[in-house]
Amino acid sequence: MDPRFLPDGVDLERPNAARIYDWALGGTANWAVDREFGEQLVKAFPLIRSLARANRAFLGRAVRHCAEHGVNQFLDLGSGVPTVGNVHEIADDVDGDSRCVYVDNEPVAVAHARILLERNGDPARHAVLGGDLRDADDIWERAIDTGVLDPAKPVALLTVAVLHFVPGPGLADVIARYRRLLPAGSFYVLSHVTLSGVEGDELGQVQRVVKQYEQSSTPASFRDKEEIRGFFGDFDLVAPGLVPVGAWRLDDPHSPALNCAIGGVARKPGF
């Protein structure tokens, strides 16, 4: 991998969720430790790469939905390593004036995103921040300070495949703070792993995957469906609600029938 993507202090002794996800999607912003970990994941859960692709495709459909319904500003928390189908690329297909701020706490993801945006982005419309999504006021203030987002207009907040790497019951208060900061008419897009409704072989496989993540720098944790639904607060869930990511607005019989990753999109009332 290009050494420019390796900032000082990056831990290459342990695999990292952002780089593992990049590997699962077929990207190149990962190291041997991440690839070795990924191969072990495949042994524990053979459909792990299919699930990663299904989640990425959900992100794309959700972003397109927001843009098609008049929201062209995006704040992507835990955005990970840029790969095929980035938020700003999808949004630009719908609205050439779309805007996006990416946020991640993984230095490689941030460095990679900055180089990508230097090559292919527009500094007036795209930015990347390093930071901890749990500090909602700091992230929001810095995102607005980039000049990319207009706080007077609706924003689509994205937490896709990231909250299961953020421990603690206090996360609900963090997400509630973001909901209060968002203008009326904003969207909230979420996906999260869960054991709710997961049975049989899939249950055992997912449990083994989470156990394996304990060896990484980003351990994963489960939340049940009702706790995940609570992250939407009083926002109005759009149809079909909180469902497996492969089933959200996708009529595809070949989509993996997996219940362990669920997602949804909701809109803030009052617009």
Short mmCIF file of N, CA and C in Angstrom, two decimals, residues 3-172:
data_model
loop_
_atom_site.label_atom_id
_atom_site.label_comp_id
_atom_site.label_asym_id
_atom_site.label_seq_id
_atom_site.Cartn_x
_atom_site.Cartn_y
_atom_site.Cartn_z
N PRO A 3 2.82 4.31 1.02
CA PRO A 3 3.23 4.73 2.36
C PRO A 3 2.69 6.08 2.78
N ARG A 4 2.17 6.87 1.86
CA ARG A 4 1.57 8.15 2.24
C ARG A 4 0.34 7.97 3.10
N PHE A 5 -0.26 6.77 3.03
CA PHE A 5 -1.46 6.50 3.81
C PHE A 5 -1.13 5.99 5.21
N LEU A 6 0.15 6.03 5.61
CA LEU A 6 0.55 5.52 6.90
C LEU A 6 1.06 6.66 7.78
N PRO A 7 0.15 7.36 8.46
CA PRO A 7 0.57 8.45 9.34
C PRO A 7 1.34 7.92 10.54
N ASP A 8 2.08 8.81 11.20
CA ASP A 8 2.82 8.43 12.39
C ASP A 8 1.86 7.90 13.46
N GLY A 9 2.30 6.86 14.16
CA GLY A 9 1.52 6.35 15.28
C GLY A 9 0.45 5.34 14.94
N VAL A 10 0.31 4.97 13.68
CA VAL A 10 -0.71 3.98 13.31
C VAL A 10 -0.31 2.61 13.85
N ASP A 11 -1.26 1.94 14.49
CA ASP A 11 -1.02 0.63 15.06
C ASP A 11 -1.19 -0.44 13.98
N LEU A 12 -0.07 -1.04 13.56
CA LEU A 12 -0.12 -2.12 12.58
C LEU A 12 0.10 -3.48 13.23
N GLU A 13 0.10 -3.49 14.56
CA GLU A 13 0.23 -4.76 15.28
C GLU A 13 -1.11 -5.49 15.36
N ARG A 14 -2.19 -4.71 15.32
CA ARG A 14 -3.53 -5.29 15.41
C ARG A 14 -4.38 -4.83 14.23
N PRO A 15 -5.26 -5.70 13.73
CA PRO A 15 -6.15 -5.29 12.64
C PRO A 15 -7.13 -4.23 13.10
N ASN A 16 -7.66 -3.49 12.14
CA ASN A 16 -8.58 -2.40 12.44
C ASN A 16 -9.83 -2.52 11.59
N ALA A 17 -10.97 -2.19 12.18
CA ALA A 17 -12.26 -2.40 11.50
C ALA A 17 -12.35 -1.68 10.16
N ALA A 18 -11.87 -0.43 10.08
CA ALA A 18 -11.97 0.32 8.83
C ALA A 18 -11.18 -0.36 7.72
N ARG A 19 -10.00 -0.85 8.05
CA ARG A 19 -9.16 -1.49 7.04
C ARG A 19 -9.67 -2.89 6.70
N ILE A 20 -10.23 -3.58 7.69
CA ILE A 20 -10.82 -4.90 7.43
C ILE A 20 -12.02 -4.76 6.48
N TYR A 21 -12.83 -3.74 6.72
CA TYR A 21 -13.99 -3.50 5.86
C TYR A 21 -13.53 -3.18 4.44
N ASP A 22 -12.46 -2.40 4.32
CA ASP A 22 -11.89 -2.12 3.00
C ASP A 22 -11.47 -3.42 2.32
N TRP A 23 -10.81 -4.30 3.07
CA TRP A 23 -10.42 -5.60 2.51
C TRP A 23 -11.64 -6.39 2.05
N ALA A 24 -12.68 -6.42 2.88
CA ALA A 24 -13.88 -7.19 2.54
C ALA A 24 -14.54 -6.70 1.27
N LEU A 25 -14.39 -5.39 1.00
CA LEU A 25 -14.98 -4.80 -0.21
C LEU A 25 -14.05 -4.90 -1.42
N GLY A 26 -12.86 -5.49 -1.21
CA GLY A 26 -11.92 -5.64 -2.31
C GLY A 26 -11.00 -4.46 -2.50
N GLY A 27 -10.88 -3.61 -1.48
CA GLY A 27 -10.02 -2.44 -1.57
C GLY A 27 -8.56 -2.78 -1.32
N THR A 28 -7.72 -1.76 -1.38
CA THR A 28 -6.27 -1.95 -1.23
C THR A 28 -5.69 -1.16 -0.06
N ALA A 29 -6.53 -0.47 0.70
CA ALA A 29 -6.04 0.34 1.82
C ALA A 29 -6.02 -0.50 3.10
N ASN A 30 -5.27 -1.60 3.05
CA ASN A 30 -5.18 -2.49 4.19
C ASN A 30 -3.79 -3.14 4.20
N TRP A 31 -3.45 -3.72 5.34
CA TRP A 31 -2.14 -4.35 5.49
C TRP A 31 -2.30 -5.85 5.73
N ALA A 32 -1.16 -6.53 5.76
CA ALA A 32 -1.17 -7.98 5.91
C ALA A 32 -1.94 -8.40 7.16
N VAL A 33 -1.79 -7.66 8.25
CA VAL A 33 -2.48 -8.03 9.48
C VAL A 33 -3.99 -7.97 9.30
N ASP A 34 -4.47 -7.02 8.49
CA ASP A 34 -5.91 -6.91 8.23
C ASP A 34 -6.39 -8.03 7.31
N ARG A 35 -5.58 -8.36 6.30
CA ARG A 35 -5.96 -9.41 5.37
C ARG A 35 -5.96 -10.79 6.05
N GLU A 36 -4.98 -11.01 6.91
CA GLU A 36 -4.95 -12.28 7.64
C GLU A 36 -6.17 -12.40 8.56
N PHE A 37 -6.50 -11.31 9.21
CA PHE A 37 -7.69 -11.29 10.06
C PHE A 37 -8.94 -11.55 9.22
N GLY A 38 -9.01 -10.91 8.05
CA GLY A 38 -10.16 -11.10 7.17
C GLY A 38 -10.32 -12.53 6.72
N GLU A 39 -9.23 -13.20 6.41
CA GLU A 39 -9.31 -14.60 6.00
C GLU A 39 -9.83 -15.47 7.14
N GLN A 40 -9.47 -15.13 8.37
CA GLN A 40 -10.00 -15.85 9.51
C GLN A 40 -11.50 -15.59 9.67
N LEU A 41 -11.92 -14.35 9.36
CA LEU A 41 -13.34 -14.03 9.41
C LEU A 41 -14.13 -14.88 8.41
N VAL A 42 -13.57 -15.07 7.23
CA VAL A 42 -14.25 -15.87 6.21
C VAL A 42 -14.44 -17.30 6.70
N LYS A 43 -13.45 -17.82 7.41
CA LYS A 43 -13.59 -19.18 7.95
C LYS A 43 -14.71 -19.24 8.99
N ALA A 44 -14.84 -18.17 9.78
CA ALA A 44 -15.87 -18.14 10.80
C ALA A 44 -17.25 -17.84 10.21
N PHE A 45 -17.27 -17.01 9.17
CA PHE A 45 -18.54 -16.55 8.58
C PHE A 45 -18.32 -16.43 7.07
N PRO A 46 -18.56 -17.50 6.31
CA PRO A 46 -18.24 -17.51 4.88
C PRO A 46 -18.88 -16.38 4.07
N LEU A 47 -19.99 -15.83 4.56
CA LEU A 47 -20.68 -14.78 3.80
C LEU A 47 -20.27 -13.37 4.24
N ILE A 48 -19.17 -13.24 4.97
CA ILE A 48 -18.80 -11.93 5.51
C ILE A 48 -18.57 -10.90 4.41
N ARG A 49 -17.98 -11.30 3.30
CA ARG A 49 -17.73 -10.34 2.22
C ARG A 49 -19.04 -9.98 1.52
N SER A 50 -19.93 -10.94 1.39
CA SER A 50 -21.24 -10.65 0.81
C SER A 50 -22.01 -9.68 1.69
N LEU A 51 -21.88 -9.85 3.01
CA LEU A 51 -22.56 -8.95 3.94
C LEU A 51 -21.98 -7.54 3.84
N ALA A 52 -20.65 -7.44 3.71
CA ALA A 52 -20.02 -6.13 3.56
C ALA A 52 -20.52 -5.43 2.30
N ARG A 53 -20.62 -6.18 1.21
CA ARG A 53 -21.11 -5.59 -0.04
C ARG A 53 -22.58 -5.19 0.07
N ALA A 54 -23.37 -6.01 0.78
CA ALA A 54 -24.79 -5.67 0.96
C ALA A 54 -24.94 -4.40 1.77
N ASN A 55 -24.08 -4.24 2.78
CA ASN A 55 -24.14 -3.02 3.59
C ASN A 55 -23.71 -1.81 2.77
N ARG A 56 -22.68 -1.98 1.95
CA ARG A 56 -22.23 -0.87 1.10
C ARG A 56 -23.31 -0.48 0.10
N ALA A 57 -23.99 -1.48 -0.44
CA ALA A 57 -25.07 -1.20 -1.38
C ALA A 57 -26.23 -0.49 -0.69
N PHE A 58 -26.51 -0.87 0.56
CA PHE A 58 -27.54 -0.17 1.35
C PHE A 58 -27.17 1.29 1.49
N LEU A 59 -25.90 1.58 1.82
CA LEU A 59 -25.44 2.96 1.92
C LEU A 59 -25.75 3.72 0.63
N GLY A 60 -25.44 3.11 -0.49
CA GLY A 60 -25.68 3.77 -1.77
C GLY A 60 -27.15 4.08 -2.00
N ARG A 61 -28.02 3.11 -1.73
CA ARG A 61 -29.46 3.33 -1.94
C ARG A 61 -30.00 4.39 -0.98
N ALA A 62 -29.48 4.38 0.26
CA ALA A 62 -29.95 5.36 1.24
C ALA A 62 -29.51 6.78 0.86
N VAL A 63 -28.27 6.92 0.43
CA VAL A 63 -27.78 8.23 0.01
C VAL A 63 -28.58 8.74 -1.18
N ARG A 64 -28.84 7.85 -2.12
CA ARG A 64 -29.62 8.24 -3.29
C ARG A 64 -31.03 8.68 -2.87
N HIS A 65 -31.62 7.95 -1.92
CA HIS A 65 -32.96 8.32 -1.44
C HIS A 65 -32.94 9.73 -0.85
N CYS A 66 -31.95 10.02 -0.02
CA CYS A 66 -31.88 11.35 0.59
C CYS A 66 -31.74 12.43 -0.48
N ALA A 67 -30.85 12.21 -1.43
CA ALA A 67 -30.62 13.21 -2.47
C ALA A 67 -31.86 13.39 -3.34
N GLU A 68 -32.54 12.30 -3.64
CA GLU A 68 -33.74 12.39 -4.48
C GLU A 68 -34.90 13.07 -3.75
N HIS A 69 -34.80 13.14 -2.42
CA HIS A 69 -35.84 13.80 -1.62
C HIS A 69 -35.36 15.14 -1.08
N GLY A 70 -34.43 15.76 -1.81
CA GLY A 70 -34.11 17.15 -1.57
C GLY A 70 -33.02 17.45 -0.55
N VAL A 71 -32.38 16.43 -0.01
CA VAL A 71 -31.30 16.66 0.96
C VAL A 71 -29.98 16.31 0.28
N ASN A 72 -29.17 17.32 0.04
CA ASN A 72 -27.93 17.11 -0.71
C ASN A 72 -26.68 17.38 0.12
N GLN A 73 -26.84 17.46 1.47
CA GLN A 73 -25.71 17.63 2.37
C GLN A 73 -25.56 16.38 3.23
N PHE A 74 -24.33 15.87 3.38
CA PHE A 74 -24.12 14.61 4.07
C PHE A 74 -22.99 14.76 5.09
N LEU A 75 -23.24 14.25 6.30
CA LEU A 75 -22.22 14.15 7.34
C LEU A 75 -22.06 12.67 7.64
N ASP A 76 -20.95 12.10 7.18
CA ASP A 76 -20.73 10.65 7.23
C ASP A 76 -19.80 10.32 8.39
N LEU A 77 -20.37 9.83 9.50
CA LEU A 77 -19.61 9.50 10.70
C LEU A 77 -19.10 8.07 10.62
N GLY A 78 -17.82 7.89 10.91
CA GLY A 78 -17.24 6.55 10.79
C GLY A 78 -17.20 6.12 9.34
N SER A 79 -16.78 7.04 8.49
CA SER A 79 -16.85 6.83 7.04
C SER A 79 -15.91 5.75 6.55
N GLY A 80 -14.84 5.46 7.32
CA GLY A 80 -13.92 4.40 6.92
C GLY A 80 -13.01 4.80 5.78
N VAL A 81 -12.36 3.80 5.21
CA VAL A 81 -11.45 4.01 4.09
C VAL A 81 -12.26 4.22 2.81
N PRO A 82 -12.00 5.29 2.06
CA PRO A 82 -12.75 5.50 0.82
C PRO A 82 -12.56 4.34 -0.15
N THR A 83 -13.63 3.90 -0.73
CA THR A 83 -13.58 2.81 -1.70
C THR A 83 -14.67 3.06 -2.74
N VAL A 84 -14.95 2.09 -3.56
CA VAL A 84 -15.93 2.26 -4.63
C VAL A 84 -17.29 2.64 -4.05
N GLY A 85 -17.94 3.62 -4.67
CA GLY A 85 -19.27 4.03 -4.23
C GLY A 85 -19.24 4.92 -3.01
N ASN A 86 -18.34 5.91 -3.00
CA ASN A 86 -18.29 6.85 -1.89
C ASN A 86 -19.54 7.73 -1.88
N VAL A 87 -19.85 8.27 -0.70
CA VAL A 87 -21.07 9.05 -0.54
C VAL A 87 -21.12 10.21 -1.52
N HIS A 88 -20.03 10.96 -1.65
CA HIS A 88 -20.10 12.15 -2.52
C HIS A 88 -20.27 11.75 -3.99
N GLU A 89 -19.74 10.59 -4.37
CA GLU A 89 -19.89 10.15 -5.76
C GLU A 89 -21.35 9.79 -6.05
N ILE A 90 -21.96 9.08 -5.12
CA ILE A 90 -23.37 8.68 -5.30
C ILE A 90 -24.26 9.91 -5.30
N ALA A 91 -24.03 10.80 -4.34
CA ALA A 91 -24.86 12.00 -4.25
C ALA A 91 -24.70 12.89 -5.48
N ASP A 92 -23.48 12.99 -5.99
CA ASP A 92 -23.24 13.82 -7.18
C ASP A 92 -23.98 13.30 -8.40
N ASP A 93 -24.23 12.00 -8.45
CA ASP A 93 -24.99 11.44 -9.56
C ASP A 93 -26.42 11.97 -9.58
N VAL A 94 -26.92 12.33 -8.39
CA VAL A 94 -28.28 12.85 -8.28
C VAL A 94 -28.28 14.37 -8.33
N ASP A 95 -27.33 14.99 -7.63
CA ASP A 95 -27.27 16.44 -7.53
C ASP A 95 -25.81 16.87 -7.61
N GLY A 96 -25.44 17.51 -8.69
CA GLY A 96 -24.06 17.91 -8.91
C GLY A 96 -23.54 18.95 -7.93
N ASP A 97 -24.43 19.48 -7.10
CA ASP A 97 -24.01 20.46 -6.08
C ASP A 97 -24.04 19.84 -4.69
N SER A 98 -24.05 18.52 -4.59
CA SER A 98 -24.10 17.87 -3.28
C SER A 98 -22.83 18.15 -2.50
N ARG A 99 -22.93 17.99 -1.18
CA ARG A 99 -21.83 18.30 -0.28
C ARG A 99 -21.66 17.19 0.74
N CYS A 100 -20.41 16.92 1.14
CA CYS A 100 -20.19 15.82 2.07
C CYS A 100 -18.98 16.11 2.94
N VAL A 101 -19.15 15.85 4.25
CA VAL A 101 -18.04 15.87 5.19
C VAL A 101 -17.88 14.46 5.75
N TYR A 102 -16.71 13.89 5.56
CA TYR A 102 -16.40 12.56 6.08
C TYR A 102 -15.70 12.71 7.43
N VAL A 103 -16.02 11.79 8.37
CA VAL A 103 -15.42 11.82 9.70
C VAL A 103 -15.00 10.41 10.08
N ASP A 104 -13.76 10.25 10.55
CA ASP A 104 -13.32 8.96 11.06
C ASP A 104 -12.21 9.18 12.08
N ASN A 105 -12.06 8.20 12.99
CA ASN A 105 -10.98 8.31 13.98
C ASN A 105 -9.80 7.42 13.63
N GLU A 106 -9.85 6.75 12.48
CA GLU A 106 -8.77 5.86 12.06
C GLU A 106 -7.82 6.66 11.16
N PRO A 107 -6.58 6.86 11.56
CA PRO A 107 -5.68 7.76 10.80
C PRO A 107 -5.49 7.37 9.35
N VAL A 108 -5.44 6.05 9.06
CA VAL A 108 -5.27 5.63 7.68
C VAL A 108 -6.48 6.02 6.84
N ALA A 109 -7.67 5.84 7.40
CA ALA A 109 -8.89 6.21 6.67
C ALA A 109 -8.90 7.71 6.37
N VAL A 110 -8.51 8.51 7.36
CA VAL A 110 -8.50 9.97 7.17
C VAL A 110 -7.47 10.37 6.12
N ALA A 111 -6.26 9.80 6.20
CA ALA A 111 -5.21 10.14 5.23
C ALA A 111 -5.61 9.74 3.82
N HIS A 112 -6.18 8.55 3.70
CA HIS A 112 -6.61 8.05 2.39
C HIS A 112 -7.70 8.96 1.82
N ALA A 113 -8.66 9.35 2.67
CA ALA A 113 -9.76 10.21 2.21
C ALA A 113 -9.25 11.56 1.76
N ARG A 114 -8.28 12.10 2.48
CA ARG A 114 -7.75 13.42 2.10
C ARG A 114 -7.08 13.37 0.74
N ILE A 115 -6.33 12.32 0.49
CA ILE A 115 -5.66 12.21 -0.80
C ILE A 115 -6.69 12.01 -1.91
N LEU A 116 -7.71 11.18 -1.66
CA LEU A 116 -8.76 10.98 -2.64
C LEU A 116 -9.44 12.30 -2.99
N LEU A 117 -9.77 13.10 -1.97
CA LEU A 117 -10.47 14.34 -2.23
C LEU A 117 -9.57 15.38 -2.87
N GLU A 118 -8.26 15.33 -2.57
CA GLU A 118 -7.33 16.22 -3.25
C GLU A 118 -7.30 15.95 -4.75
N ARG A 119 -7.42 14.67 -5.11
CA ARG A 119 -7.37 14.28 -6.52
C ARG A 119 -8.71 14.48 -7.22
N ASN A 120 -9.79 14.10 -6.54
CA ASN A 120 -11.08 14.01 -7.23
C ASN A 120 -12.19 14.84 -6.60
N GLY A 121 -11.89 15.56 -5.54
CA GLY A 121 -12.94 16.30 -4.85
C GLY A 121 -12.93 17.77 -5.18
N ASP A 122 -13.84 18.48 -4.52
CA ASP A 122 -13.97 19.92 -4.64
C ASP A 122 -13.93 20.47 -3.22
N PRO A 123 -12.89 21.24 -2.86
CA PRO A 123 -12.77 21.70 -1.47
C PRO A 123 -13.94 22.55 -1.00
N ALA A 124 -14.70 23.08 -1.93
CA ALA A 124 -15.88 23.85 -1.54
C ALA A 124 -17.05 22.94 -1.19
N ARG A 125 -16.98 21.67 -1.63
CA ARG A 125 -18.11 20.76 -1.43
C ARG A 125 -17.76 19.49 -0.67
N HIS A 126 -16.47 19.20 -0.45
CA HIS A 126 -16.07 17.96 0.19
C HIS A 126 -14.98 18.22 1.22
N ALA A 127 -15.06 17.55 2.36
CA ALA A 127 -14.03 17.69 3.38
C ALA A 127 -13.95 16.41 4.19
N VAL A 128 -12.83 16.24 4.90
CA VAL A 128 -12.66 15.08 5.77
C VAL A 128 -12.08 15.56 7.09
N LEU A 129 -12.59 14.99 8.18
CA LEU A 129 -12.15 15.34 9.52
C LEU A 129 -11.72 14.10 10.27
N GLY A 130 -10.66 14.21 11.06
CA GLY A 130 -10.31 13.18 12.01
C GLY A 130 -10.95 13.52 13.34
N GLY A 131 -11.62 12.56 13.97
CA GLY A 131 -12.26 12.85 15.24
C GLY A 131 -13.10 11.70 15.74
N ASP A 132 -13.52 11.82 16.99
CA ASP A 132 -14.32 10.80 17.66
C ASP A 132 -15.79 11.18 17.57
N LEU A 133 -16.58 10.35 16.93
CA LEU A 133 -17.99 10.68 16.71
C LEU A 133 -18.75 10.86 18.02
N ARG A 134 -18.20 10.36 19.13
CA ARG A 134 -18.89 10.49 20.41
C ARG A 134 -18.90 11.93 20.93
N ASP A 135 -18.04 12.78 20.38
CA ASP A 135 -18.04 14.19 20.76
C ASP A 135 -18.87 14.97 19.75
N ALA A 136 -20.19 14.85 19.91
CA ALA A 136 -21.12 15.36 18.89
C ALA A 136 -20.96 16.86 18.66
N ASP A 137 -20.85 17.64 19.72
CA ASP A 137 -20.78 19.09 19.55
C ASP A 137 -19.50 19.49 18.82
N ASP A 138 -18.38 18.85 19.17
CA ASP A 138 -17.11 19.15 18.50
C ASP A 138 -17.17 18.78 17.02
N ILE A 139 -17.67 17.57 16.73
CA ILE A 139 -17.74 17.13 15.33
C ILE A 139 -18.67 18.04 14.53
N TRP A 140 -19.82 18.37 15.09
CA TRP A 140 -20.77 19.23 14.38
C TRP A 140 -20.16 20.61 14.13
N GLU A 141 -19.54 21.19 15.15
CA GLU A 141 -18.96 22.52 14.99
C GLU A 141 -17.85 22.52 13.95
N ARG A 142 -16.99 21.52 13.98
CA ARG A 142 -15.89 21.46 13.02
C ARG A 142 -16.42 21.19 11.60
N ALA A 143 -17.47 20.37 11.50
CA ALA A 143 -18.05 20.10 10.17
C ALA A 143 -18.63 21.38 9.57
N ILE A 144 -19.30 22.18 10.39
CA ILE A 144 -19.85 23.45 9.90
C ILE A 144 -18.73 24.42 9.57
N ASP A 145 -17.66 24.40 10.38
CA ASP A 145 -16.54 25.32 10.16
C ASP A 145 -15.80 25.05 8.84
N THR A 146 -15.95 23.86 8.28
CA THR A 146 -15.32 23.59 6.97
C THR A 146 -15.91 24.47 5.88
N GLY A 147 -17.13 24.98 6.12
CA GLY A 147 -17.81 25.76 5.09
C GLY A 147 -18.52 24.90 4.06
N VAL A 148 -18.40 23.58 4.20
CA VAL A 148 -19.03 22.67 3.24
C VAL A 148 -20.53 22.55 3.51
N LEU A 149 -20.90 22.46 4.79
CA LEU A 149 -22.30 22.26 5.16
C LEU A 149 -22.95 23.57 5.57
N ASP A 150 -24.19 23.75 5.17
CA ASP A 150 -24.99 24.90 5.56
C ASP A 150 -25.93 24.46 6.68
N PRO A 151 -25.71 24.91 7.93
CA PRO A 151 -26.52 24.43 9.05
C PRO A 151 -27.97 24.91 9.01
N ALA A 152 -28.28 25.79 8.10
CA ALA A 152 -29.66 26.26 7.97
C ALA A 152 -30.49 25.36 7.07
N LYS A 153 -29.83 24.40 6.43
CA LYS A 153 -30.53 23.50 5.51
C LYS A 153 -30.42 22.06 6.01
N PRO A 154 -31.37 21.19 5.61
CA PRO A 154 -31.33 19.80 6.07
C PRO A 154 -30.02 19.10 5.70
N VAL A 155 -29.60 18.21 6.59
CA VAL A 155 -28.38 17.42 6.43
C VAL A 155 -28.73 15.95 6.62
N ALA A 156 -28.11 15.09 5.84
CA ALA A 156 -28.26 13.65 6.04
C ALA A 156 -27.10 13.16 6.90
N LEU A 157 -27.41 12.69 8.10
CA LEU A 157 -26.40 12.15 9.01
C LEU A 157 -26.31 10.64 8.78
N LEU A 158 -25.09 10.14 8.58
CA LEU A 158 -24.88 8.72 8.29
C LEU A 158 -24.05 8.08 9.40
N THR A 159 -24.54 6.99 9.96
CA THR A 159 -23.74 6.11 10.83
C THR A 159 -23.95 4.69 10.31
N VAL A 160 -23.23 4.36 9.28
CA VAL A 160 -23.42 3.08 8.58
C VAL A 160 -22.29 2.13 8.96
N ALA A 161 -22.66 1.01 9.57
CA ALA A 161 -21.71 -0.04 9.98
C ALA A 161 -20.61 0.49 10.88
N VAL A 162 -20.96 1.40 11.80
CA VAL A 162 -19.95 1.94 12.70
C VAL A 162 -20.35 1.84 14.17
N LEU A 163 -21.63 1.99 14.50
CA LEU A 163 -22.01 2.10 15.91
C LEU A 163 -21.76 0.81 16.69
N HIS A 164 -21.72 -0.34 16.00
CA HIS A 164 -21.41 -1.57 16.74
C HIS A 164 -19.94 -1.63 17.14
N PHE A 165 -19.14 -0.67 16.71
CA PHE A 165 -17.76 -0.56 17.18
C PHE A 165 -17.61 0.54 18.25
N VAL A 166 -18.73 1.11 18.68
CA VAL A 166 -18.72 2.16 19.70
C VAL A 166 -19.44 1.62 20.94
N PRO A 167 -18.72 1.30 22.00
CA PRO A 167 -19.34 0.66 23.16
C PRO A 167 -20.08 1.65 24.05
N GLY A 168 -20.87 1.09 24.95
CA GLY A 168 -21.44 1.87 26.02
C GLY A 168 -22.86 2.33 25.82
N PRO A 169 -23.64 2.33 26.92
CA PRO A 169 -25.02 2.82 26.86
C PRO A 169 -25.12 4.31 26.60
N GLY A 170 -24.03 5.06 26.86
CA GLY A 170 -24.06 6.50 26.63
C GLY A 170 -24.16 6.89 25.18
N LEU A 171 -24.01 5.92 24.27
CA LEU A 171 -24.09 6.24 22.84
C LEU A 171 -25.46 6.78 22.46
N ALA A 172 -26.50 6.30 23.12
CA ALA A 172 -27.85 6.79 22.81
C ALA A 172 -27.95 8.29 23.02
#
